[in-house]
Tab-separated table of C-alpha atoms in Angstrom:
chain	number	residue	atom	x	y	z
A	18	MET	CA	10.666	13.758	38.651
A	19	ALA	CA	7.924	15.439	36.618
A	20	ALA	CA	7.051	12.159	34.891
A	21	GLU	CA	6.633	10.519	38.299
A	22	LYS	CA	4.327	13.311	39.417
A	23	MET	CA	2.206	12.631	36.321
A	24	ASN	CA	2.213	8.897	37.089
A	25	ILE	CA	3.802	8.070	33.742
A	26	PHE	CA	6.918	6.206	32.675
A	27	LEU	CA	9.181	7.820	30.110
A	28	PHE	CA	9.636	5.264	27.357
A	29	PRO	CA	12.583	5.598	24.937
A	30	GLN	CA	10.528	7.842	22.662
A	31	GLY	CA	9.682	10.016	25.664
A	32	GLU	CA	13.351	10.349	26.496
A	33	GLN	CA	13.949	11.419	22.890
A	34	VAL	CA	11.254	14.062	23.258
A	35	ALA	CA	12.865	15.388	26.435
A	36	SER	CA	16.358	15.349	24.896
A	37	LEU	CA	15.147	17.336	21.895
A	38	LEU	CA	13.328	19.959	23.926
A	39	GLU	CA	16.018	20.279	26.600
A	40	ALA	CA	19.017	20.530	24.245
A	41	LYS	CA	21.002	23.649	25.164
A	42	ASN	CA	23.603	25.964	23.705
A	43	GLU	CA	26.736	26.731	25.723
A	44	ASP	CA	25.063	29.838	27.158
A	45	GLY	CA	22.105	27.792	28.404
A	46	THR	CA	19.602	29.001	25.817
A	47	PRO	CA	17.568	26.425	23.864
A	48	LEU	CA	19.494	24.798	21.037
A	49	TYR	CA	16.136	24.585	19.270
A	50	PRO	CA	13.949	27.673	19.791
A	51	ALA	CA	11.419	25.805	17.658
A	52	ALA	CA	10.728	22.073	17.717
A	53	VAL	CA	8.382	19.873	15.707
A	54	ILE	CA	7.443	16.382	16.868
A	55	MET	CA	5.664	13.844	14.655
A	56	MET	CA	4.642	10.614	16.336
A	57	GLY	CA	1.755	8.172	15.989
A	58	ARG	CA	-1.155	8.133	18.389
A	59	ARG	CA	-1.028	6.433	21.783
A	60	ALA	CA	2.781	6.542	21.859
A	61	THR	CA	3.104	9.028	24.803
A	62	LYS	CA	3.920	11.986	22.567
A	63	THR	CA	1.769	14.538	24.404
A	64	SER	CA	2.374	13.162	27.905
A	65	SER	CA	6.153	13.180	27.322
A	66	ILE	CA	6.018	16.816	26.226
A	67	GLN	CA	3.836	17.686	29.214
A	68	ALA	CA	6.255	15.952	31.593
A	69	THR	CA	9.168	17.947	30.182
A	70	LEU	CA	7.295	21.231	30.478
A	71	LEU	CA	6.004	20.383	33.943
A	72	GLY	CA	9.589	19.857	35.030
A	73	ARG	CA	10.394	23.376	33.884
A	74	CYS	CA	7.464	24.818	35.821
A	75	LEU	CA	8.540	23.022	38.994
A	76	THR	CA	12.217	24.010	38.757
A	77	ILE	CA	12.348	27.366	36.947
A	78	PRO	CA	10.805	30.253	38.912
A	79	GLY	CA	8.453	32.408	36.877
A	80	TYR	CA	8.380	30.081	33.860
A	81	ARG	CA	5.278	30.646	31.728
A	82	ILE	CA	3.627	28.263	29.270
A	83	ILE	CA	0.676	28.782	26.941
A	84	SER	CA	-0.732	25.664	25.306
A	85	THR	CA	-3.380	25.195	22.670
A	86	ALA	CA	-4.737	22.416	20.477
A	87	GLN	CA	-7.068	21.853	17.540
A	88	ASN	CA	-9.815	23.825	19.299
A	89	GLY	CA	-10.436	25.565	22.595
A	90	SER	CA	-12.331	22.637	24.107
A	91	MET	CA	-9.507	20.172	23.491
A	92	ALA	CA	-6.904	22.642	24.726
A	93	SER	CA	-8.863	22.967	27.972
A	94	GLN	CA	-9.336	19.217	28.229
A	95	PHE	CA	-5.611	18.485	27.887
A	96	LEU	CA	-4.658	20.944	30.634
A	97	ALA	CA	-7.583	19.916	32.842
A	98	GLU	CA	-6.466	16.285	32.687
A	99	LEU	CA	-2.947	17.317	33.667
A	100	GLY	CA	-4.280	19.395	36.553
A	101	SER	CA	-6.442	16.539	37.810
A	102	THR	CA	-3.473	14.169	37.664
A	103	LEU	CA	-1.362	16.568	39.707
A	104	GLU	CA	-4.139	16.952	42.259
A	105	SER	CA	-4.228	13.185	42.746
A	106	THR	CA	-0.443	13.168	43.162
A	107	TRP	CA	-0.717	15.840	45.867
A	108	PRO	CA	-4.005	14.928	47.600
A	109	ASP	CA	-3.352	17.391	50.439
A	110	GLU	CA	-4.423	20.732	49.030
A	111	ASN	CA	-2.439	22.655	51.624
A	112	SER	CA	0.882	21.021	50.675
A	113	ARG	CA	0.520	21.291	46.918
A	114	PRO	CA	3.178	23.389	45.181
A	115	PHE	CA	0.512	24.752	42.830
A	116	LYS	CA	-3.032	26.045	42.533
A	117	PHE	CA	-5.336	24.565	39.895
A	118	TYR	CA	-7.919	27.053	38.633
A	119	LYS	CA	-10.985	26.073	36.615
A	120	SER	CA	-13.727	28.586	35.916
A	121	ASN	CA	-15.841	29.327	32.838
A	122	GLY	CA	-13.428	27.521	30.551
A	123	ASN	CA	-10.457	29.447	31.927
A	124	ILE	CA	-8.016	26.753	33.043
A	125	ARG	CA	-4.566	27.408	34.441
A	126	ILE	CA	-2.059	25.946	36.855
A	127	VAL	CA	-0.173	28.472	38.975
A	128	PHE	CA	2.898	27.201	40.832
A	129	GLU	CA	4.223	28.488	44.149
A	130	ASN	CA	7.492	29.574	42.494
A	131	GLY	CA	5.610	31.951	40.213
A	132	SER	CA	5.496	29.673	37.171
A	133	GLN	CA	2.231	29.408	35.280
A	134	TRP	CA	0.695	27.140	32.661
A	135	LYS	CA	-2.482	28.213	30.922
A	136	CYS	CA	-4.365	27.165	27.809
A	137	THR	CA	-6.171	29.100	25.131
A	138	LYS	CA	-8.083	28.629	21.911
A	139	PRO	CA	-6.000	28.325	18.695
A	140	LEU	CA	-6.622	31.889	17.574
A	141	ALA	CA	-4.505	35.023	17.585
A	142	ASP	CA	-6.897	36.698	20.037
A	143	GLY	CA	-6.087	34.035	22.617
A	144	PHE	CA	-2.439	35.131	22.721
A	145	ARG	CA	-2.640	38.907	22.440
A	146	GLY	CA	-1.611	40.762	25.560
A	147	SER	CA	0.242	37.736	26.933
A	148	TYR	CA	3.864	36.702	27.195
A	149	ALA	CA	5.344	33.233	27.541
A	150	ASP	CA	8.588	31.295	27.633
A	151	CYS	CA	7.042	28.355	25.800
A	152	ILE	CA	4.118	27.825	23.465
A	153	LEU	CA	2.833	24.302	22.889
A	154	ILE	CA	0.587	23.701	19.888
A	155	ASP	CA	-0.775	20.165	20.210
A	156	GLU	CA	-2.695	18.290	17.495
A	157	ALA	CA	-1.465	20.938	15.069
A	158	GLY	CA	-2.258	18.685	12.110
A	159	GLU	CA	-5.957	19.271	12.746
A	160	LEU	CA	-5.645	23.024	12.166
A	161	ASP	CA	-6.664	24.252	8.729
A	162	PRO	CA	-4.304	26.581	6.819
A	163	LYS	CA	-6.267	29.747	7.641
A	164	THR	CA	-6.368	28.984	11.359
A	165	SER	CA	-2.667	28.114	11.244
A	166	GLU	CA	-1.796	31.447	9.667
A	167	ASP	CA	-3.854	33.356	12.220
A	168	LEU	CA	-2.357	31.354	15.084
A	169	VAL	CA	1.233	31.993	14.041
A	170	ALA	CA	0.531	35.707	13.660
A	171	GLY	CA	-0.725	35.910	17.229
A	172	ALA	CA	1.530	33.391	18.961
A	173	LEU	CA	5.063	34.212	17.858
A	174	PRO	CA	5.121	37.818	19.206
A	175	VAL	CA	4.311	36.390	22.654
A	176	LEU	CA	7.821	34.882	22.741
A	177	ALA	CA	9.673	37.916	21.414
A	178	THR	CA	11.105	39.269	24.677
A	179	ARG	CA	11.883	35.949	26.394
A	180	PRO	CA	15.559	34.865	26.111
A	181	ASN	CA	14.768	31.150	26.509
A	182	ALA	CA	11.686	31.132	24.315
A	183	GLN	CA	10.595	27.932	22.581
A	184	ILE	CA	7.628	26.976	20.412
A	185	ILE	CA	6.654	23.310	20.148
A	186	ILE	CA	4.464	22.040	17.315
A	187	THR	CA	3.267	18.463	17.477
A	188	GLY	CA	0.628	16.105	16.161
A	189	THR	CA	-0.133	13.486	13.551
A	190	PRO	CA	-0.067	14.309	9.818
A	191	PRO	CA	-2.539	16.852	8.476
A	192	LYS	CA	-4.974	15.842	5.755
A	193	VAL	CA	-3.506	18.383	3.335
A	194	ARG	CA	0.041	19.553	2.703
A	195	ASP	CA	-0.476	22.937	4.272
A	196	GLY	CA	-0.736	24.523	7.676
A	197	ILE	CA	1.595	25.050	10.625
A	198	LEU	CA	2.499	21.403	11.302
A	199	TRP	CA	3.252	20.634	7.664
A	200	ASP	CA	5.294	23.828	7.232
A	201	TYR	CA	7.449	23.169	10.295
A	202	LEU	CA	7.791	19.482	9.445
A	203	GLN	CA	9.054	20.254	5.948
A	204	ALA	CA	11.452	22.871	7.273
A	205	GLY	CA	12.764	20.419	9.863
A	206	ARG	CA	13.308	17.687	7.302
A	207	LYS	CA	15.395	20.102	5.249
A	208	GLY	CA	17.668	20.787	8.221
A	209	THR	CA	16.652	24.352	9.072
A	210	ASP	CA	18.878	26.025	11.677
A	211	GLU	CA	17.475	26.272	15.218
A	212	LEU	CA	14.557	23.977	14.367
A	213	GLY	CA	14.659	20.607	16.094
A	214	ILE	CA	12.722	17.664	14.724
A	215	LEU	CA	11.674	14.232	15.990
A	216	ASP	CA	9.972	12.486	13.097
A	217	TYR	CA	8.463	9.003	13.340
A	218	SER	CA	7.026	8.973	9.803
A	219	MET	CA	6.892	6.226	7.199
A	220	ARG	CA	8.104	6.990	3.680
A	221	PRO	CA	5.486	7.044	0.900
A	222	ASP	CA	7.203	4.122	-0.846
A	223	GLN	CA	6.946	1.859	2.203
A	224	ASP	CA	4.221	-0.770	2.573
A	225	ALA	CA	1.980	-0.004	5.537
A	226	THR	CA	0.560	-3.544	5.489
A	227	ASP	CA	3.997	-4.928	6.410
A	228	GLU	CA	4.016	-5.517	10.163
A	229	SER	CA	7.804	-5.260	10.299
A	230	LEU	CA	7.341	-1.607	9.323
A	231	TRP	CA	5.078	-1.112	12.327
A	232	TRP	CA	7.899	-2.175	14.631
A	233	GLU	CA	10.272	0.215	12.860
A	234	ILE	CA	8.078	3.316	12.644
A	235	TYR	CA	5.617	3.183	15.531
A	236	PRO	CA	7.400	3.638	18.886
A	237	GLY	CA	4.328	2.633	20.840
A	238	LEU	CA	4.841	-0.920	19.594
A	239	SER	CA	8.632	-1.134	19.698
A	240	SER	CA	8.696	0.228	23.272
A	241	GLY	CA	6.196	-2.345	24.505
A	242	LEU	CA	3.560	0.274	25.327
A	243	VAL	CA	1.050	-0.944	22.721
A	244	LYS	CA	0.398	-4.569	21.822
A	245	LEU	CA	0.614	-5.889	18.281
A	246	SER	CA	-2.933	-7.236	18.616
A	247	PHE	CA	-4.168	-3.678	19.224
A	248	LEU	CA	-2.538	-2.427	16.028
A	249	ARG	CA	-3.937	-5.323	14.029
A	250	LYS	CA	-7.410	-4.481	15.265
A	251	ALA	CA	-6.876	-0.790	14.504
A	252	PHE	CA	-5.751	-1.658	10.981
A	253	GLU	CA	-8.816	-3.851	10.493
A	254	THR	CA	-11.308	-1.271	11.739
A	255	GLN	CA	-9.746	1.948	10.411
A	256	GLY	CA	-8.591	0.832	6.982
A	257	LEU	CA	-5.214	1.300	5.338
A	258	LEU	CA	-5.179	5.057	4.738
A	259	SER	CA	-6.462	6.107	8.160
A	260	PHE	CA	-4.201	3.607	9.935
A	261	SER	CA	-1.167	4.775	7.950
A	262	ARG	CA	-1.869	8.380	8.862
A	263	GLU	CA	-2.758	7.920	12.526
A	264	PHE	CA	-0.138	5.383	13.596
A	265	LEU	CA	2.610	5.437	10.943
A	266	CYS	CA	2.389	9.180	10.225
A	267	LEU	CA	2.052	8.902	6.453
A	268	ASP	CA	2.358	12.283	4.769
A	269	PRO	CA	-0.859	13.679	3.256
A	270	VAL	CA	-1.790	12.035	-0.018
A	271	ALA	CA	-3.706	13.514	-2.931
A	272	ALA	CA	-4.313	12.728	-6.571
A	273	SER	CA	-2.205	15.752	-7.514
A	274	ILE	CA	0.891	14.548	-5.621
A	275	ARG	CA	3.489	12.655	-7.619
A	276	ALA	CA	4.017	9.138	-6.220
A	277	ILE	CA	7.480	8.639	-7.717
A	278	PRO	CA	10.044	11.418	-7.198
A	279	GLU	CA	11.832	12.339	-10.419
A	280	GLU	CA	15.275	12.073	-8.814
A	281	ASP	CA	14.623	8.497	-7.685
A	282	TRP	CA	13.182	7.473	-11.052
A	283	LEU	CA	16.155	8.788	-13.003
A	284	ALA	CA	18.756	7.347	-10.610
A	285	THR	CA	18.813	3.879	-12.232
A	286	GLN	CA	17.591	4.717	-15.718
A	287	VAL	CA	19.794	3.432	-18.556
A	288	GLU	CA	20.014	4.625	-22.146
A	289	ASN	CA	19.556	1.408	-24.112
A	290	LEU	CA	16.959	-1.320	-24.132
A	291	LEU	CA	17.613	-3.992	-21.571
A	292	GLU	CA	18.663	-7.566	-22.124
A	293	LEU	CA	16.293	-10.268	-20.960
A	294	PRO	CA	17.210	-13.476	-19.178
A	295	LYS	CA	16.622	-16.802	-20.864
A	296	ASP	CA	13.868	-17.583	-18.380
A	297	ASN	CA	12.475	-16.593	-14.987
A	298	TYR	CA	10.878	-13.390	-16.196
A	299	ALA	CA	7.200	-12.444	-16.050
A	300	VAL	CA	4.937	-10.404	-18.295
A	301	ALA	CA	1.853	-8.370	-17.442
A	302	PHE	CA	-0.553	-6.191	-19.367
A	303	ASP	CA	-2.842	-3.319	-18.521
A	304	ILE	CA	-5.372	-1.233	-20.414
A	305	ALA	CA	-6.056	2.446	-19.803
A	306	GLN	CA	-9.302	3.108	-17.959
A	307	ASP	CA	-11.023	4.528	-21.033
A	308	GLY	CA	-9.617	1.863	-23.358
A	309	SER	CA	-7.686	4.431	-25.384
A	310	SER	CA	-4.361	2.604	-25.029
A	311	ALA	CA	-2.776	-0.506	-23.587
A	312	ALA	CA	0.649	-1.717	-22.534
A	313	VAL	CA	2.579	-4.941	-22.071
A	314	ALA	CA	5.628	-4.994	-19.790
A	315	VAL	CA	8.202	-7.524	-18.630
A	316	ALA	CA	10.058	-7.783	-15.324
A	317	TRP	CA	12.780	-9.952	-13.844
A	318	TYR	CA	15.332	-10.151	-11.074
A	319	THR	CA	18.979	-10.955	-11.687
A	320	SER	CA	20.687	-13.724	-9.737
A	321	ASP	CA	21.957	-11.119	-7.268
A	322	GLY	CA	18.433	-9.786	-6.749
A	323	GLN	CA	18.468	-6.583	-8.803
A	324	PRO	CA	15.029	-5.795	-10.296
A	325	HIS	CA	14.506	-4.809	-13.939
A	326	VAL	CA	11.426	-3.693	-15.875
A	327	GLN	CA	10.874	-2.914	-19.539
A	328	VAL	CA	7.891	-1.991	-21.703
A	329	LEU	CA	7.449	-4.485	-24.533
A	330	GLN	CA	4.593	-2.780	-26.312
A	331	HIS	CA	2.447	0.309	-25.843
A	332	LYS	CA	-0.110	1.214	-28.477
A	333	ALA	CA	-3.417	2.954	-28.977
A	334	SER	CA	-6.630	1.022	-28.331
A	335	PHE	CA	-6.431	-2.591	-27.136
A	336	SER	CA	-7.833	-4.573	-30.052
A	337	TRP	CA	-4.263	-5.612	-30.927
A	338	MET	CA	-3.537	-7.089	-27.522
A	339	PRO	CA	-5.182	-10.566	-27.677
A	340	MET	CA	-3.188	-11.484	-30.792
A	341	TYR	CA	0.029	-10.048	-29.335
A	342	LEU	CA	-0.344	-11.922	-26.063
A	343	GLY	CA	-1.432	-15.071	-27.892
A	344	LYS	CA	1.844	-15.107	-29.824
A	345	LEU	CA	3.818	-14.547	-26.621
A	346	LEU	CA	2.082	-17.407	-24.832
A	347	THR	CA	2.578	-19.699	-27.807
A	348	SER	CA	6.242	-18.903	-28.452
A	349	GLN	CA	7.420	-18.689	-24.839
A	350	LYS	CA	6.764	-21.987	-23.109
A	351	GLY	CA	5.776	-21.591	-19.464
A	352	LEU	CA	5.423	-17.808	-19.710
A	353	GLU	CA	3.328	-16.242	-16.952
A	354	VAL	CA	1.202	-13.258	-18.022
A	355	GLY	CA	-0.496	-11.326	-15.255
A	356	PHE	CA	-3.294	-8.775	-15.273
A	357	ASP	CA	-5.582	-6.965	-12.868
A	358	SER	CA	-8.948	-8.613	-13.404
A	359	ILE	CA	-11.002	-5.464	-13.961
A	360	GLY	CA	-12.513	-3.579	-16.899
A	361	ASN	CA	-11.116	-4.116	-20.363
A	362	ASN	CA	-8.405	-6.400	-18.998
A	363	LEU	CA	-11.098	-9.032	-18.497
A	364	SER	CA	-12.270	-8.546	-22.069
A	365	VAL	CA	-8.773	-9.355	-23.357
A	366	PHE	CA	-8.583	-12.384	-21.066
A	367	GLN	CA	-11.915	-13.700	-22.333
A	368	THR	CA	-10.870	-13.193	-25.954
A	369	ILE	CA	-7.661	-15.177	-25.418
A	370	GLN	CA	-9.656	-17.944	-23.757
A	371	ARG	CA	-11.535	-18.415	-27.034
A	372	MET	CA	-8.375	-18.503	-29.162
A	373	LYS	CA	-7.498	-21.990	-30.372
A	374	GLN	CA	-4.008	-23.459	-29.957
A	375	VAL	CA	-2.977	-20.739	-27.493
A	376	PRO	CA	-1.791	-22.026	-24.080
A	377	LYS	CA	-4.110	-20.587	-21.448
A	378	GLN	CA	-2.449	-21.866	-18.292
A	379	GLY	CA	0.033	-18.972	-18.224
A	380	LEU	CA	-2.666	-16.316	-17.812
A	381	ARG	CA	-2.763	-15.088	-14.222
A	382	ALA	CA	-5.631	-12.976	-12.866
A	383	MET	CA	-4.165	-10.965	-10.002
A	384	THR	CA	-6.009	-10.031	-6.833
A	385	MET	CA	-6.100	-6.485	-5.534
A	386	LYS	CA	-3.699	-7.476	-2.759
A	387	GLU	CA	-1.231	-8.784	-5.340
A	388	VAL	CA	-1.537	-5.629	-7.434
A	389	SER	CA	-0.970	-3.574	-4.283
A	390	SER	CA	2.085	-5.682	-3.435
A	391	GLY	CA	3.464	-4.935	-6.893
A	392	VAL	CA	3.050	-1.228	-6.214
A	393	ALA	CA	4.880	-1.619	-2.897
A	394	LEU	CA	7.707	-3.577	-4.528
A	395	MET	CA	8.184	-1.065	-7.314
A	396	THR	CA	8.099	2.038	-5.129
A	397	SER	CA	10.475	0.443	-2.626
A	398	HIS	CA	12.961	-0.494	-5.355
A	399	ILE	CA	12.738	2.982	-6.869
A	400	SER	CA	13.301	4.624	-3.493
A	401	ASP	CA	16.341	2.400	-2.932
A	402	HIS	CA	17.679	3.369	-6.386
A	403	ALA	CA	17.641	-0.301	-7.362
A	404	LEU	CA	15.084	-0.594	-10.190
A	405	VAL	CA	16.837	-0.715	-13.573
A	406	HIS	CA	14.784	0.517	-16.537
A	407	ALA	CA	15.623	1.915	-19.947
A	408	LYS	CA	14.532	5.273	-21.238
A	409	ASP	CA	11.039	4.839	-22.609
A	410	PRO	CA	8.689	7.768	-23.336
A	411	SER	CA	5.553	5.891	-22.310
A	412	LEU	CA	7.024	4.520	-19.077
A	413	ASP	CA	8.722	7.806	-18.169
A	414	THR	CA	5.492	9.737	-18.698
A	415	ALA	CA	3.555	7.264	-16.572
A	416	ALA	CA	6.127	7.538	-13.766
A	417	ALA	CA	5.836	11.324	-13.830
A	418	GLU	CA	2.040	11.324	-13.763
A	419	VAL	CA	1.243	8.533	-11.321
A	420	ALA	CA	-0.220	9.159	-7.873
A	421	PHE	CA	-1.282	6.856	-5.075
A	422	ARG	CA	-4.902	5.921	-4.474
A	423	TYR	CA	-6.384	3.848	-1.695
A	424	VAL	CA	-9.082	1.203	-2.055
A	425	SER	CA	-10.077	-0.576	1.158
A	426	ASP	CA	-6.818	-1.970	2.555
A	427	SER	CA	-4.818	-1.616	-0.662
A	428	ARG	CA	-2.580	1.158	-1.978
A	429	LEU	CA	-2.659	1.285	-5.766
A	430	PHE	CA	-1.371	3.466	-8.570
A	431	GLY	CA	-3.753	6.155	-9.808
A	432	ARG	CA	-3.695	9.006	-12.282
A	433	ARG	CA	-2.762	12.546	-11.311
A	434	GLN	CA	-4.813	13.801	-14.239
A	435	SER	CA	-7.819	12.105	-15.798
A	436	SER	CA	-6.280	12.186	-19.276
A	437	THR	CA	-3.006	10.532	-18.240
A	438	ASP	CA	-2.164	6.995	-19.359
A	439	ILE	CA	-0.317	5.082	-16.659
A	440	SER	CA	-0.928	1.595	-18.073
A	441	PRO	CA	2.814	1.020	-18.832
A	442	LEU	CA	3.714	1.536	-15.171
A	443	ILE	CA	0.855	-0.613	-13.881
A	444	ALA	CA	1.818	-3.399	-16.269
A	445	ALA	CA	5.431	-3.124	-15.094
A	446	SER	CA	4.558	-3.230	-11.386
A	447	ASN	CA	2.270	-6.238	-11.894
A	448	ALA	CA	5.006	-8.040	-13.806
A	449	LEU	CA	7.459	-7.178	-11.045
A	450	PHE	CA	5.234	-8.845	-8.453
A	451	LEU	CA	5.111	-12.057	-10.498
A	452	ALA	CA	8.846	-11.982	-11.181
A	453	ALA	CA	9.661	-11.627	-7.490
A	454	GLY	CA	8.647	-15.218	-6.863
A	455	LYS	CA	10.805	-16.782	-9.558
A	456	SER	CA	14.195	-18.496	-9.210
A	457	HIS	CA	17.186	-17.497	-11.314
A	458	SER	CA	19.128	-19.564	-13.792
A	459	GLY	CA	20.378	-19.518	-17.342
A	460	ALA	CA	22.287	-17.114	-19.555
A	461	TYR	CA	20.941	-13.856	-20.874
A	462	LYS	CA	19.361	-13.201	-24.243
A	463	LYS	CA	18.655	-10.029	-26.107
A	464	ARG	CA	15.248	-8.468	-25.607
A	465	GLN	CA	14.181	-9.074	-29.233
A	466	VAL	CA	13.786	-12.802	-28.555
A	467	ILE	CA	10.294	-12.200	-27.214
A	468	LEU	CA	9.381	-9.089	-29.169
A	469	LEU	CA	6.699	-9.792	-31.732
């Protein structure tokens, strides 16, 4: 009924919102006295919450709601829009079951059954001296940590004496891993008692450029509310990082945040060096940004599709690399050697081009999109506990110290610390991308066949 009064249709995600908020214990009290809802923009997150709370105001005498948002102006705007919608639903002022008050920024809706919904600024002072059955904090991801702390200190006591009290925190991901939305989201993901969670968030290892992920993660698309063409345009205009955050609810990223969880990395690590197939493998190289070290790695997929990576060589400097790669290209007919065509990698490529009697056709300059696809492949395989790799100090260190970085529409590997060498991991992910397109045949050989 409340959704109809707001002139909205409850899509499946809206029904999930209502089910979460309305879940009850046997005694009728809220199953979740606190609820956190993470959902991409334009997917009816806020309107579904408002419809649920409006239903309470219309049916529960004396029910009181206080709502806020990222600032006082937006909090007022959200409630003012709701009030205007209700006025249009009940055009006859004399028959309305509510009064809509707007004066000097003080906006509230008072219902004939004694229920009341008002808004306030996101500060402790806005809550002091009040009481409420429900507090709604919308766009909570936009609140900085200090404001969040102040808000919690002022808001929670407002609910203390109400037996059916509930606090609702909602929004899209914050820019940093701190603040009220992040804290409640993390607690909900861990399964905290009496904290309900509805979380439409992509995992960090997933590829946000993959449109099939959009259908999976963004309910606005899967419900038919938003067209695919709209999302494509949003991706084009906003860029990868902003799009991932706003529509796919990607957790905050930072250079200090580890891209590969230790548990996932160790899950498929083996003790001994791996065996290589007779063919259908790929090699890639990468040089540290400052040229202090360089790595060569190999990757392949077994006939049943299991991915493998191994570091072939990792040494200081990169003066040794042209000769090393030249021998590989000469001894391994048809070998494909990939590299990101930037910096010192290009210098190695140019040196090999001048080397006589070395096959050049196997050298493959990779585009940024291809490098990014290699990152997506590797992180996905690691998350699925599928990537087989042997213990290797250089590769293990790189996995522990790698972060994500974003360049235009590409997600790449970056360094958590400026002094860290992640070239072994970059070489491995590039090789993995090349190996993914190869067919599988032949028996297996020991790794030393191509070690020089």
